mmCIF file of C-alpha atoms (C1' of nucleotides) in Angstrom:
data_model
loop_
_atom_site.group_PDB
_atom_site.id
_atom_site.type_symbol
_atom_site.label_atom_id
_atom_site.label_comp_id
_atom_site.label_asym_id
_atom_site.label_seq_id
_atom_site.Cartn_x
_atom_site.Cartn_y
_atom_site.Cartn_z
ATOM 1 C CA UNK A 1 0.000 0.000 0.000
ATOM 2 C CA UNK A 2 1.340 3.591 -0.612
ATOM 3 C CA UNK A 3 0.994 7.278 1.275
ATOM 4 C CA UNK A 4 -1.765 8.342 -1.044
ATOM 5 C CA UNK A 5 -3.585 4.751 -0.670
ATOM 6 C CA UNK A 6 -3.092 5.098 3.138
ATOM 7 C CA UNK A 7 -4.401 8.828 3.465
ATOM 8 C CA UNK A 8 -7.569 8.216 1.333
ATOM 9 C CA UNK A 9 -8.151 4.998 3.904
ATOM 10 C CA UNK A 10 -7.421 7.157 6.888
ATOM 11 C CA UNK A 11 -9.532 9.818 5.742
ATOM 12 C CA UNK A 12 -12.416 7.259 5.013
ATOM 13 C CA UNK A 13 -11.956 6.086 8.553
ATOM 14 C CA UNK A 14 -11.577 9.438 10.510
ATOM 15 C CA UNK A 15 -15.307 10.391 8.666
ATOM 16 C CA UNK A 16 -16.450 7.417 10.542
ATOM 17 C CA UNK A 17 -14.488 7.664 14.151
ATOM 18 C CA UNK A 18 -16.897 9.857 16.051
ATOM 19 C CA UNK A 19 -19.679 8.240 18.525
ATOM 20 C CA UNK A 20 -22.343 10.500 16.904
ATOM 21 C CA UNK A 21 -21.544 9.440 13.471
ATOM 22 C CA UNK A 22 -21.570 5.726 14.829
ATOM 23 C CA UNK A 23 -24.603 6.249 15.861
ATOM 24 C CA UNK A 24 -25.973 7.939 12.722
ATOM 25 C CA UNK A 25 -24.215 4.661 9.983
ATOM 26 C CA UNK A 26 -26.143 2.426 12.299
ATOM 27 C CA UNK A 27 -29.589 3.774 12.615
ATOM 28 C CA UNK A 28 -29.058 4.312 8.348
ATOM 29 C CA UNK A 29 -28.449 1.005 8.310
ATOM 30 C CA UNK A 30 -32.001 0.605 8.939
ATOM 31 C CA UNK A 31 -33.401 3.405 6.646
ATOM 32 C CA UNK A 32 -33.195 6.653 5.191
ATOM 33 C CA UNK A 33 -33.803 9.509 7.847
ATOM 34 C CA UNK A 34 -33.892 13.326 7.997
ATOM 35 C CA UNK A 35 -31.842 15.495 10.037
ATOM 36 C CA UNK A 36 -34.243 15.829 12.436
ATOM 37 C CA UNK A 37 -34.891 11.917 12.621
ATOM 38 C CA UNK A 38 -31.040 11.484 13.280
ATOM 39 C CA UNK A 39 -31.231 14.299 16.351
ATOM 40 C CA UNK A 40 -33.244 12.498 18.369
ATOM 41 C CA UNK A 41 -30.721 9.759 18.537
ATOM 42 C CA UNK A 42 -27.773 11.823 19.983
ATOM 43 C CA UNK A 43 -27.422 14.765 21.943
ATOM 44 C CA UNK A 44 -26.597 16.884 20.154
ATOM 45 C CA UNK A 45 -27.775 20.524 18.684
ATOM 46 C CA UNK A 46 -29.321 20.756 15.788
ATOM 47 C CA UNK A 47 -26.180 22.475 13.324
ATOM 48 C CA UNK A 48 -23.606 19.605 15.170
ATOM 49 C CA UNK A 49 -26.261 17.043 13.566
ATOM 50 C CA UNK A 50 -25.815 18.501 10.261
ATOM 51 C CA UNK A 51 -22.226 19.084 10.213
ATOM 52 C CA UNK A 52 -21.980 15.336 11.114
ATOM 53 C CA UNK A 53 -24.519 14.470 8.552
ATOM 54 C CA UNK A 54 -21.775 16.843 6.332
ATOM 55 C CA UNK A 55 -18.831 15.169 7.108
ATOM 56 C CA UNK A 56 -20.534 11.645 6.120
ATOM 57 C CA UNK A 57 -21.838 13.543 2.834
ATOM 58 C CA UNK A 58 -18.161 14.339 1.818
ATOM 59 C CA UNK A 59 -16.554 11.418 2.414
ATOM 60 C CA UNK A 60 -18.867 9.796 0.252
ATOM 61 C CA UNK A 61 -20.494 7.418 3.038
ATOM 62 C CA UNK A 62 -24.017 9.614 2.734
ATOM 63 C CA UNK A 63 -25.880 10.933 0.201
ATOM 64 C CA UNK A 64 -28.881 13.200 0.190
ATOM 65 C CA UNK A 65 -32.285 14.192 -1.122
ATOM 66 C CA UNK A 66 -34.578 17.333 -0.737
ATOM 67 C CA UNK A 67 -37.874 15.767 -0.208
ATOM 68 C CA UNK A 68 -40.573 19.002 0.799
ATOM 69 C CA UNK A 69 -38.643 20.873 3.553
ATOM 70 C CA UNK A 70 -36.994 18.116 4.719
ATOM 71 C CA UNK A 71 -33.648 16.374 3.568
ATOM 72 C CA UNK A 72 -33.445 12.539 3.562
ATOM 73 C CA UNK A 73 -30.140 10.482 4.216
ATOM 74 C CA UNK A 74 -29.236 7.622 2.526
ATOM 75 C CA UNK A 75 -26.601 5.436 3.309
ATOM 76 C CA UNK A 76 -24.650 4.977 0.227
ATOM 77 C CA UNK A 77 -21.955 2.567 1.081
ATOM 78 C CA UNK A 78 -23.103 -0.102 3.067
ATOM 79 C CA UNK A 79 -20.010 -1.242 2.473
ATOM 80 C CA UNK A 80 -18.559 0.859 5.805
ATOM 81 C CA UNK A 81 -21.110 -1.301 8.350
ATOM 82 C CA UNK A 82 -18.741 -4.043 7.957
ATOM 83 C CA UNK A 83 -16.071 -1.847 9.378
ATOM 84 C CA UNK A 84 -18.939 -1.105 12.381
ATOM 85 C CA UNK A 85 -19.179 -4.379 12.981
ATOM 86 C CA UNK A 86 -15.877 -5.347 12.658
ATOM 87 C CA UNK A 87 -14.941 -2.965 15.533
ATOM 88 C CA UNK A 88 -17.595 -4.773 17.945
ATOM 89 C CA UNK A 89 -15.635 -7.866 17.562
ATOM 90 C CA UNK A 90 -12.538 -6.246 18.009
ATOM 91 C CA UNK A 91 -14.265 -4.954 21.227
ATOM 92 C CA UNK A 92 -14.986 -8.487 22.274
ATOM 93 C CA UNK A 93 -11.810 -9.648 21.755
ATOM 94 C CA UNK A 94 -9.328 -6.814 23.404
ATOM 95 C CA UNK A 95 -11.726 -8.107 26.471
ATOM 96 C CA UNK A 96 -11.175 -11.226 26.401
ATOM 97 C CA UNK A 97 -7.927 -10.730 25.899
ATOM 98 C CA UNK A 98 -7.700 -8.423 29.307
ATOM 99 C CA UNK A 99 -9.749 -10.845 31.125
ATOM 100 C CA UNK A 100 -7.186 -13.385 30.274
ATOM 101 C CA UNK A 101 -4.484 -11.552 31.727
ATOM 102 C CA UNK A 102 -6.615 -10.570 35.067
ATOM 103 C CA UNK B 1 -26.789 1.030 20.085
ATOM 104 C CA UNK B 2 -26.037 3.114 23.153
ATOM 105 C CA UNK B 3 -23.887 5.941 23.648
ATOM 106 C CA UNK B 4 -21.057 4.439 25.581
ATOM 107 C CA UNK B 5 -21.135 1.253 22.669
ATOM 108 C CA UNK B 6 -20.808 4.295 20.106
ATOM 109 C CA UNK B 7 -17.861 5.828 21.991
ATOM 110 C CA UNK B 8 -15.882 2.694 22.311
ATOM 111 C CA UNK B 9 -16.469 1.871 18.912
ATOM 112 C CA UNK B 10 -15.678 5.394 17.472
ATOM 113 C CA UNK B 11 -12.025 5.514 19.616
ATOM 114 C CA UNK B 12 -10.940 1.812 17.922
ATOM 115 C CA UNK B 13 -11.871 3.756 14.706
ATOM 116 C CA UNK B 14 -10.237 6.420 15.604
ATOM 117 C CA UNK B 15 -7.076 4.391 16.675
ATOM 118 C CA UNK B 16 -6.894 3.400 13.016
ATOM 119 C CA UNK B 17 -7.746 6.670 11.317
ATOM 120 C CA UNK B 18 -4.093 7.933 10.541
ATOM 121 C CA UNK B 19 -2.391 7.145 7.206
ATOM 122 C CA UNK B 20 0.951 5.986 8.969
ATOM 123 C CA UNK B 21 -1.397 3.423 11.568
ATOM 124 C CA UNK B 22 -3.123 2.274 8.308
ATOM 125 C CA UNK B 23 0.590 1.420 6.755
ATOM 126 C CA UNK B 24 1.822 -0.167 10.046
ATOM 127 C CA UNK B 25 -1.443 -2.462 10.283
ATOM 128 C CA UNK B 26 -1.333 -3.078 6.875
ATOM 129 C CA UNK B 27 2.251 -4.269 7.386
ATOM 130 C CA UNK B 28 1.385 -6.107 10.214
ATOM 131 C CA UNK B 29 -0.913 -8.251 8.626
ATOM 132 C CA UNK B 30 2.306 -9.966 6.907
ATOM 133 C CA UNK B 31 4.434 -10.436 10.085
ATOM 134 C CA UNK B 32 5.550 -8.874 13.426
ATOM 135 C CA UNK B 33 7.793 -6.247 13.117
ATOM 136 C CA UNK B 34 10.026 -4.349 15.306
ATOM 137 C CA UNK B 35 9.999 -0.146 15.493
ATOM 138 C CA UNK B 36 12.893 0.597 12.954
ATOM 139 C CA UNK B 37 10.667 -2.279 10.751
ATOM 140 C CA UNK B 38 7.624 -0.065 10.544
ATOM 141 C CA UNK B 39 9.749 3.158 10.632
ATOM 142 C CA UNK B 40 10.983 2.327 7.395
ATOM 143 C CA UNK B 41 7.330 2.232 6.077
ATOM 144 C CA UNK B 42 6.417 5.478 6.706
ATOM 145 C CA UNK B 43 8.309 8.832 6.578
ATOM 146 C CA UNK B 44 8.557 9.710 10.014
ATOM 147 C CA UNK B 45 10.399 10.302 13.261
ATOM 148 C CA UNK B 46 11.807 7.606 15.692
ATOM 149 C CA UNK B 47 9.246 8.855 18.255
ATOM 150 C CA UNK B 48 6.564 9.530 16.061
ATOM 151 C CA UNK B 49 6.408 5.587 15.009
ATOM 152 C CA UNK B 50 6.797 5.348 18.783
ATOM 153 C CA UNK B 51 3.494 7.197 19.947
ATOM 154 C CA UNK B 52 1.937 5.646 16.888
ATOM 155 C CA UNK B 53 2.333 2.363 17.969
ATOM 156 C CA UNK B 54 1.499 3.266 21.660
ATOM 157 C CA UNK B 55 -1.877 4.697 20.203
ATOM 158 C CA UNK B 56 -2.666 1.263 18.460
ATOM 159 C CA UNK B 57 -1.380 -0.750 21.974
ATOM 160 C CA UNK B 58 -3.479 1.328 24.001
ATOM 161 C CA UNK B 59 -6.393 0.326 21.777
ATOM 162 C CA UNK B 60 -5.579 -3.547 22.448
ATOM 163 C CA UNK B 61 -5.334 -3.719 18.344
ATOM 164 C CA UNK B 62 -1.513 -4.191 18.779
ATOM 165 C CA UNK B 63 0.522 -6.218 21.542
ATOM 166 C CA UNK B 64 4.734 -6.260 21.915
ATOM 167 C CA UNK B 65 6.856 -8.324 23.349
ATOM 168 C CA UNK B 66 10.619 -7.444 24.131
ATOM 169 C CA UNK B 67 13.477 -9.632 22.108
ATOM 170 C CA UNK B 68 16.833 -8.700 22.854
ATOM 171 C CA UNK B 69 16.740 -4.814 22.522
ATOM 172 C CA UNK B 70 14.480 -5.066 19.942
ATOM 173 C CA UNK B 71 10.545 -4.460 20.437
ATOM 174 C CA UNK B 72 8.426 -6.644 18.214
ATOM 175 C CA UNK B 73 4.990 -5.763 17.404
ATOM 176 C CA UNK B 74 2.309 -8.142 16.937
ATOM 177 C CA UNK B 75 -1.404 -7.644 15.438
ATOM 178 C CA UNK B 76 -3.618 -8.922 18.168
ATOM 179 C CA UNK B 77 -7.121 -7.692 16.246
ATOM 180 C CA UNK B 78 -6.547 -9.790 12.892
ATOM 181 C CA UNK B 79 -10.553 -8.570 12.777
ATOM 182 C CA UNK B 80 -9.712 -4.866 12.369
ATOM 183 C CA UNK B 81 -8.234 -5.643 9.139
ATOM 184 C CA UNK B 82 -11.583 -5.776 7.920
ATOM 185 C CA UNK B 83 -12.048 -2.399 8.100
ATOM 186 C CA UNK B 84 -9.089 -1.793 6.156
ATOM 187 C CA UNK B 85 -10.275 -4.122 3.535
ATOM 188 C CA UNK B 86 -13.741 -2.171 3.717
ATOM 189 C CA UNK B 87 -12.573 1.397 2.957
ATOM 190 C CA UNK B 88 -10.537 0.022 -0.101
ATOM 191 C CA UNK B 89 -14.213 -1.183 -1.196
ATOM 192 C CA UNK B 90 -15.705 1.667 -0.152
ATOM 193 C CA UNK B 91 -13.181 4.120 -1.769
ATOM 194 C CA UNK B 92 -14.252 2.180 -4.968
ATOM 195 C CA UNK B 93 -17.592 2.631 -4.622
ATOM 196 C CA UNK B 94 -17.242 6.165 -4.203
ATOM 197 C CA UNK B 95 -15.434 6.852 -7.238
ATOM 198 C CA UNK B 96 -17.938 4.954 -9.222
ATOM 199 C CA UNK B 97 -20.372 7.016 -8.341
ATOM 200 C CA UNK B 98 -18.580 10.304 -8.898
ATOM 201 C CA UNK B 99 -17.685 8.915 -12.451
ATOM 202 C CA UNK B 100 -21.504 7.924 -13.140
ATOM 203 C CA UNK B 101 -22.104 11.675 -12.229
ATOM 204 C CA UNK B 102 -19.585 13.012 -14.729
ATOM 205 C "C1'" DG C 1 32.120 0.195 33.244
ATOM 206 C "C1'" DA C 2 32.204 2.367 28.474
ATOM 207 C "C1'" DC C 3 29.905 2.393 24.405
ATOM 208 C "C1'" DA C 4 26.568 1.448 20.551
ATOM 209 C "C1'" DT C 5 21.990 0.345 19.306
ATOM 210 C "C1'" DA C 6 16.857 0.240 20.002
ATOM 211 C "C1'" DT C 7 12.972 2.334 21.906
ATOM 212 C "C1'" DA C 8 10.280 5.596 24.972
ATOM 213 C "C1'" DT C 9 9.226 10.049 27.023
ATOM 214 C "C1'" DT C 10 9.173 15.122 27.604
ATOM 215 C "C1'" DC C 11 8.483 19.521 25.767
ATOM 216 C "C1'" DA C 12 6.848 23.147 22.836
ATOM 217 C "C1'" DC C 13 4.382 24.209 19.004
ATOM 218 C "C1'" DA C 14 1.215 23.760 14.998
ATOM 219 C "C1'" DT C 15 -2.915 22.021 13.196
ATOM 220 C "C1'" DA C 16 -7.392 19.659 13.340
ATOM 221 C "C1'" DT C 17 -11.700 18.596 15.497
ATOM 222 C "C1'" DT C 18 -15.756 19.517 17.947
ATOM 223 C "C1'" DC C 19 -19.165 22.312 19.918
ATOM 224 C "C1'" DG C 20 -22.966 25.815 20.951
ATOM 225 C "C1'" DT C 21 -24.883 30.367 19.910
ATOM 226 C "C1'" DA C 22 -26.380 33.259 16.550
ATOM 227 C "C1'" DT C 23 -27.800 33.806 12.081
ATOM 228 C "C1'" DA C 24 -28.926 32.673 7.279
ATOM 229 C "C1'" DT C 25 -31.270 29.959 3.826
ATOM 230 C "C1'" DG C 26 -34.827 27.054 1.876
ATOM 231 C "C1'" DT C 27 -39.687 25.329 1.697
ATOM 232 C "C1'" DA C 28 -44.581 25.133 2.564
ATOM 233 C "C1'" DT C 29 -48.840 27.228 3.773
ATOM 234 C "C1'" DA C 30 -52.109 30.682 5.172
ATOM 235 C "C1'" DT D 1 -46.320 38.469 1.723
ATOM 236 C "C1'" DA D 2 -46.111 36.819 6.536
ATOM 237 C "C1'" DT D 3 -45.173 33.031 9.237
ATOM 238 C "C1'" DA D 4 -43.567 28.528 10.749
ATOM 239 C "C1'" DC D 5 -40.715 24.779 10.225
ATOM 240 C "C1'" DA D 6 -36.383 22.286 8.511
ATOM 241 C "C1'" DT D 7 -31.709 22.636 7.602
ATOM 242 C "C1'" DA D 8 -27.155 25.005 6.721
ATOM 243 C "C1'" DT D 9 -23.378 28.265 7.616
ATOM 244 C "C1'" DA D 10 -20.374 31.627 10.244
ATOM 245 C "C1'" DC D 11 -17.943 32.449 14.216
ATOM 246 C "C1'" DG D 12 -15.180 31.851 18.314
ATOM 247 C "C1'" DA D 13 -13.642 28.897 22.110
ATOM 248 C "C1'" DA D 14 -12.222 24.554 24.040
ATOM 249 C "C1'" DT D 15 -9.964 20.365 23.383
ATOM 250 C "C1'" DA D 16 -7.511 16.705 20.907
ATOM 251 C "C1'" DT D 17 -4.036 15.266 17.784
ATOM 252 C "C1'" DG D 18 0.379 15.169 15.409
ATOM 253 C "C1'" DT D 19 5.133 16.515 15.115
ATOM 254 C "C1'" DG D 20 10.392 16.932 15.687
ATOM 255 C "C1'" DA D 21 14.218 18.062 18.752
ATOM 256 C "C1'" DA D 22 16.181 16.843 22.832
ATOM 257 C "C1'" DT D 23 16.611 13.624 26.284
ATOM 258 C "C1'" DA D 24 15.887 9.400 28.961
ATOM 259 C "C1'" DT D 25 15.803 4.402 29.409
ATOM 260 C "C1'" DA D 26 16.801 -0.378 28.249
ATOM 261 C "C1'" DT D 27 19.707 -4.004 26.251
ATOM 262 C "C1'" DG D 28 23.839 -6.106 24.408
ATOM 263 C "C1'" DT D 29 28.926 -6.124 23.560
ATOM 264 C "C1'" DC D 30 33.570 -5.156 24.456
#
DNA sequence: GACATATATTCACATATTCGTATATGTATA
DNA sequence: TATACATATACGAATATGTGAATATATGTC
Protein backbone atom coordinates (compact mmCIF):
# COMPACT_ATOMS: atom_id res chain seq x y z
CA UNK A 1 0.00 0.00 0.00
CA UNK A 2 1.34 3.59 -0.61
CA UNK A 3 0.99 7.28 1.28
CA UNK A 4 -1.77 8.34 -1.04
CA UNK A 5 -3.59 4.75 -0.67
CA UNK A 6 -3.09 5.10 3.14
CA UNK A 7 -4.40 8.83 3.47
CA UNK A 8 -7.57 8.22 1.33
CA UNK A 9 -8.15 5.00 3.90
CA UNK A 10 -7.42 7.16 6.89
CA UNK A 11 -9.53 9.82 5.74
CA UNK A 12 -12.42 7.26 5.01
CA UNK A 13 -11.96 6.09 8.55
CA UNK A 14 -11.58 9.44 10.51
CA UNK A 15 -15.31 10.39 8.67
CA UNK A 16 -16.45 7.42 10.54
CA UNK A 17 -14.49 7.66 14.15
CA UNK A 18 -16.90 9.86 16.05
CA UNK A 19 -19.68 8.24 18.52
CA UNK A 20 -22.34 10.50 16.90
CA UNK A 21 -21.54 9.44 13.47
CA UNK A 22 -21.57 5.73 14.83
CA UNK A 23 -24.60 6.25 15.86
CA UNK A 24 -25.97 7.94 12.72
CA UNK A 25 -24.21 4.66 9.98
CA UNK A 26 -26.14 2.43 12.30
CA UNK A 27 -29.59 3.77 12.62
CA UNK A 28 -29.06 4.31 8.35
CA UNK A 29 -28.45 1.00 8.31
CA UNK A 30 -32.00 0.61 8.94
CA UNK A 31 -33.40 3.41 6.65
CA UNK A 32 -33.19 6.65 5.19
CA UNK A 33 -33.80 9.51 7.85
CA UNK A 34 -33.89 13.33 8.00
CA UNK A 35 -31.84 15.49 10.04
CA UNK A 36 -34.24 15.83 12.44
CA UNK A 37 -34.89 11.92 12.62
CA UNK A 38 -31.04 11.48 13.28
CA UNK A 39 -31.23 14.30 16.35
CA UNK A 40 -33.24 12.50 18.37
CA UNK A 41 -30.72 9.76 18.54
CA UNK A 42 -27.77 11.82 19.98
CA UNK A 43 -27.42 14.76 21.94
CA UNK A 44 -26.60 16.88 20.15
CA UNK A 45 -27.77 20.52 18.68
CA UNK A 46 -29.32 20.76 15.79
CA UNK A 47 -26.18 22.47 13.32
CA UNK A 48 -23.61 19.61 15.17
CA UNK A 49 -26.26 17.04 13.57
CA UNK A 50 -25.81 18.50 10.26
CA UNK A 51 -22.23 19.08 10.21
CA UNK A 52 -21.98 15.34 11.11
CA UNK A 53 -24.52 14.47 8.55
CA UNK A 54 -21.78 16.84 6.33
CA UNK A 55 -18.83 15.17 7.11
CA UNK A 56 -20.53 11.64 6.12
CA UNK A 57 -21.84 13.54 2.83
CA UNK A 58 -18.16 14.34 1.82
CA UNK A 59 -16.55 11.42 2.41
CA UNK A 60 -18.87 9.80 0.25
CA UNK A 61 -20.49 7.42 3.04
CA UNK A 62 -24.02 9.61 2.73
CA UNK A 63 -25.88 10.93 0.20
CA UNK A 64 -28.88 13.20 0.19
CA UNK A 65 -32.28 14.19 -1.12
CA UNK A 66 -34.58 17.33 -0.74
CA UNK A 67 -37.87 15.77 -0.21
CA UNK A 68 -40.57 19.00 0.80
CA UNK A 69 -38.64 20.87 3.55
CA UNK A 70 -36.99 18.12 4.72
CA UNK A 71 -33.65 16.37 3.57
CA UNK A 72 -33.45 12.54 3.56
CA UNK A 73 -30.14 10.48 4.22
CA UNK A 74 -29.24 7.62 2.53
CA UNK A 75 -26.60 5.44 3.31
CA UNK A 76 -24.65 4.98 0.23
CA UNK A 77 -21.95 2.57 1.08
CA UNK A 78 -23.10 -0.10 3.07
CA UNK A 79 -20.01 -1.24 2.47
CA UNK A 80 -18.56 0.86 5.81
CA UNK A 81 -21.11 -1.30 8.35
CA UNK A 82 -18.74 -4.04 7.96
CA UNK A 83 -16.07 -1.85 9.38
CA UNK A 84 -18.94 -1.11 12.38
CA UNK A 85 -19.18 -4.38 12.98
CA UNK A 86 -15.88 -5.35 12.66
CA UNK A 87 -14.94 -2.96 15.53
CA UNK A 88 -17.60 -4.77 17.94
CA UNK A 89 -15.64 -7.87 17.56
CA UNK A 90 -12.54 -6.25 18.01
CA UNK A 91 -14.27 -4.95 21.23
CA UNK A 92 -14.99 -8.49 22.27
CA UNK A 93 -11.81 -9.65 21.75
CA UNK A 94 -9.33 -6.81 23.40
CA UNK A 95 -11.73 -8.11 26.47
CA UNK A 96 -11.18 -11.23 26.40
CA UNK A 97 -7.93 -10.73 25.90
CA UNK A 98 -7.70 -8.42 29.31
CA UNK A 99 -9.75 -10.84 31.12
CA UNK A 100 -7.19 -13.38 30.27
CA UNK A 101 -4.48 -11.55 31.73
CA UNK A 102 -6.62 -10.57 35.07
CA UNK B 1 -26.79 1.03 20.08
CA UNK B 2 -26.04 3.11 23.15
CA UNK B 3 -23.89 5.94 23.65
CA UNK B 4 -21.06 4.44 25.58
CA UNK B 5 -21.14 1.25 22.67
CA UNK B 6 -20.81 4.30 20.11
CA UNK B 7 -17.86 5.83 21.99
CA UNK B 8 -15.88 2.69 22.31
CA UNK B 9 -16.47 1.87 18.91
CA UNK B 10 -15.68 5.39 17.47
CA UNK B 11 -12.03 5.51 19.62
CA UNK B 12 -10.94 1.81 17.92
CA UNK B 13 -11.87 3.76 14.71
CA UNK B 14 -10.24 6.42 15.60
CA UNK B 15 -7.08 4.39 16.68
CA UNK B 16 -6.89 3.40 13.02
CA UNK B 17 -7.75 6.67 11.32
CA UNK B 18 -4.09 7.93 10.54
CA UNK B 19 -2.39 7.14 7.21
CA UNK B 20 0.95 5.99 8.97
CA UNK B 21 -1.40 3.42 11.57
CA UNK B 22 -3.12 2.27 8.31
CA UNK B 23 0.59 1.42 6.76
CA UNK B 24 1.82 -0.17 10.05
CA UNK B 25 -1.44 -2.46 10.28
CA UNK B 26 -1.33 -3.08 6.88
CA UNK B 27 2.25 -4.27 7.39
CA UNK B 28 1.38 -6.11 10.21
CA UNK B 29 -0.91 -8.25 8.63
CA UNK B 30 2.31 -9.97 6.91
CA UNK B 31 4.43 -10.44 10.08
CA UNK B 32 5.55 -8.87 13.43
CA UNK B 33 7.79 -6.25 13.12
CA UNK B 34 10.03 -4.35 15.31
CA UNK B 35 10.00 -0.15 15.49
CA UNK B 36 12.89 0.60 12.95
CA UNK B 37 10.67 -2.28 10.75
CA UNK B 38 7.62 -0.06 10.54
CA UNK B 39 9.75 3.16 10.63
CA UNK B 40 10.98 2.33 7.40
CA UNK B 41 7.33 2.23 6.08
CA UNK B 42 6.42 5.48 6.71
CA UNK B 43 8.31 8.83 6.58
CA UNK B 44 8.56 9.71 10.01
CA UNK B 45 10.40 10.30 13.26
CA UNK B 46 11.81 7.61 15.69
CA UNK B 47 9.25 8.86 18.26
CA UNK B 48 6.56 9.53 16.06
CA UNK B 49 6.41 5.59 15.01
CA UNK B 50 6.80 5.35 18.78
CA UNK B 51 3.49 7.20 19.95
CA UNK B 52 1.94 5.65 16.89
CA UNK B 53 2.33 2.36 17.97
CA UNK B 54 1.50 3.27 21.66
CA UNK B 55 -1.88 4.70 20.20
CA UNK B 56 -2.67 1.26 18.46
CA UNK B 57 -1.38 -0.75 21.97
CA UNK B 58 -3.48 1.33 24.00
CA UNK B 59 -6.39 0.33 21.78
CA UNK B 60 -5.58 -3.55 22.45
CA UNK B 61 -5.33 -3.72 18.34
CA UNK B 62 -1.51 -4.19 18.78
CA UNK B 63 0.52 -6.22 21.54
CA UNK B 64 4.73 -6.26 21.91
CA UNK B 65 6.86 -8.32 23.35
CA UNK B 66 10.62 -7.44 24.13
CA UNK B 67 13.48 -9.63 22.11
CA UNK B 68 16.83 -8.70 22.85
CA UNK B 69 16.74 -4.81 22.52
CA UNK B 70 14.48 -5.07 19.94
CA UNK B 71 10.55 -4.46 20.44
CA UNK B 72 8.43 -6.64 18.21
CA UNK B 73 4.99 -5.76 17.40
CA UNK B 74 2.31 -8.14 16.94
CA UNK B 75 -1.40 -7.64 15.44
CA UNK B 76 -3.62 -8.92 18.17
CA UNK B 77 -7.12 -7.69 16.25
CA UNK B 78 -6.55 -9.79 12.89
CA UNK B 79 -10.55 -8.57 12.78
CA UNK B 80 -9.71 -4.87 12.37
CA UNK B 81 -8.23 -5.64 9.14
CA UNK B 82 -11.58 -5.78 7.92
CA UNK B 83 -12.05 -2.40 8.10
CA UNK B 84 -9.09 -1.79 6.16
CA UNK B 85 -10.28 -4.12 3.53
CA UNK B 86 -13.74 -2.17 3.72
CA UNK B 87 -12.57 1.40 2.96
CA UNK B 88 -10.54 0.02 -0.10
CA UNK B 89 -14.21 -1.18 -1.20
CA UNK B 90 -15.71 1.67 -0.15
CA UNK B 91 -13.18 4.12 -1.77
CA UNK B 92 -14.25 2.18 -4.97
CA UNK B 93 -17.59 2.63 -4.62
CA UNK B 94 -17.24 6.16 -4.20
CA UNK B 95 -15.43 6.85 -7.24
CA UNK B 96 -17.94 4.95 -9.22
CA UNK B 97 -20.37 7.02 -8.34
CA UNK B 98 -18.58 10.30 -8.90
CA UNK B 99 -17.68 8.92 -12.45
CA UNK B 100 -21.50 7.92 -13.14
CA UNK B 101 -22.10 11.67 -12.23
CA UNK B 102 -19.59 13.01 -14.73
C1' DG C 1 32.12 0.20 33.24
C1' DA C 2 32.20 2.37 28.47
C1' DC C 3 29.91 2.39 24.41
C1' DA C 4 26.57 1.45 20.55
C1' DT C 5 21.99 0.34 19.31
C1' DA C 6 16.86 0.24 20.00
C1' DT C 7 12.97 2.33 21.91
C1' DA C 8 10.28 5.60 24.97
C1' DT C 9 9.23 10.05 27.02
C1' DT C 10 9.17 15.12 27.60
C1' DC C 11 8.48 19.52 25.77
C1' DA C 12 6.85 23.15 22.84
C1' DC C 13 4.38 24.21 19.00
C1' DA C 14 1.22 23.76 15.00
C1' DT C 15 -2.92 22.02 13.20
C1' DA C 16 -7.39 19.66 13.34
C1' DT C 17 -11.70 18.60 15.50
C1' DT C 18 -15.76 19.52 17.95
C1' DC C 19 -19.16 22.31 19.92
C1' DG C 20 -22.97 25.82 20.95
C1' DT C 21 -24.88 30.37 19.91
C1' DA C 22 -26.38 33.26 16.55
C1' DT C 23 -27.80 33.81 12.08
C1' DA C 24 -28.93 32.67 7.28
C1' DT C 25 -31.27 29.96 3.83
C1' DG C 26 -34.83 27.05 1.88
C1' DT C 27 -39.69 25.33 1.70
C1' DA C 28 -44.58 25.13 2.56
C1' DT C 29 -48.84 27.23 3.77
C1' DA C 30 -52.11 30.68 5.17
C1' DT D 1 -46.32 38.47 1.72
C1' DA D 2 -46.11 36.82 6.54
C1' DT D 3 -45.17 33.03 9.24
C1' DA D 4 -43.57 28.53 10.75
C1' DC D 5 -40.72 24.78 10.23
C1' DA D 6 -36.38 22.29 8.51
C1' DT D 7 -31.71 22.64 7.60
C1' DA D 8 -27.16 25.01 6.72
C1' DT D 9 -23.38 28.26 7.62
C1' DA D 10 -20.37 31.63 10.24
C1' DC D 11 -17.94 32.45 14.22
C1' DG D 12 -15.18 31.85 18.31
C1' DA D 13 -13.64 28.90 22.11
C1' DA D 14 -12.22 24.55 24.04
C1' DT D 15 -9.96 20.36 23.38
C1' DA D 16 -7.51 16.70 20.91
C1' DT D 17 -4.04 15.27 17.78
C1' DG D 18 0.38 15.17 15.41
C1' DT D 19 5.13 16.52 15.11
C1' DG D 20 10.39 16.93 15.69
C1' DA D 21 14.22 18.06 18.75
C1' DA D 22 16.18 16.84 22.83
C1' DT D 23 16.61 13.62 26.28
C1' DA D 24 15.89 9.40 28.96
C1' DT D 25 15.80 4.40 29.41
C1' DA D 26 16.80 -0.38 28.25
C1' DT D 27 19.71 -4.00 26.25
C1' DG D 28 23.84 -6.11 24.41
C1' DT D 29 28.93 -6.12 23.56
C1' DC D 30 33.57 -5.16 24.46
Amino acid sequence: MNTAQAKARADLLKALAHPTRVLMLDELSRGDRSVNDLRRLAAASQPTISRHLDRLKKAGIVTERRVGPRVIHHLACPCMLQALSCTLEALKSVKKRQADIV
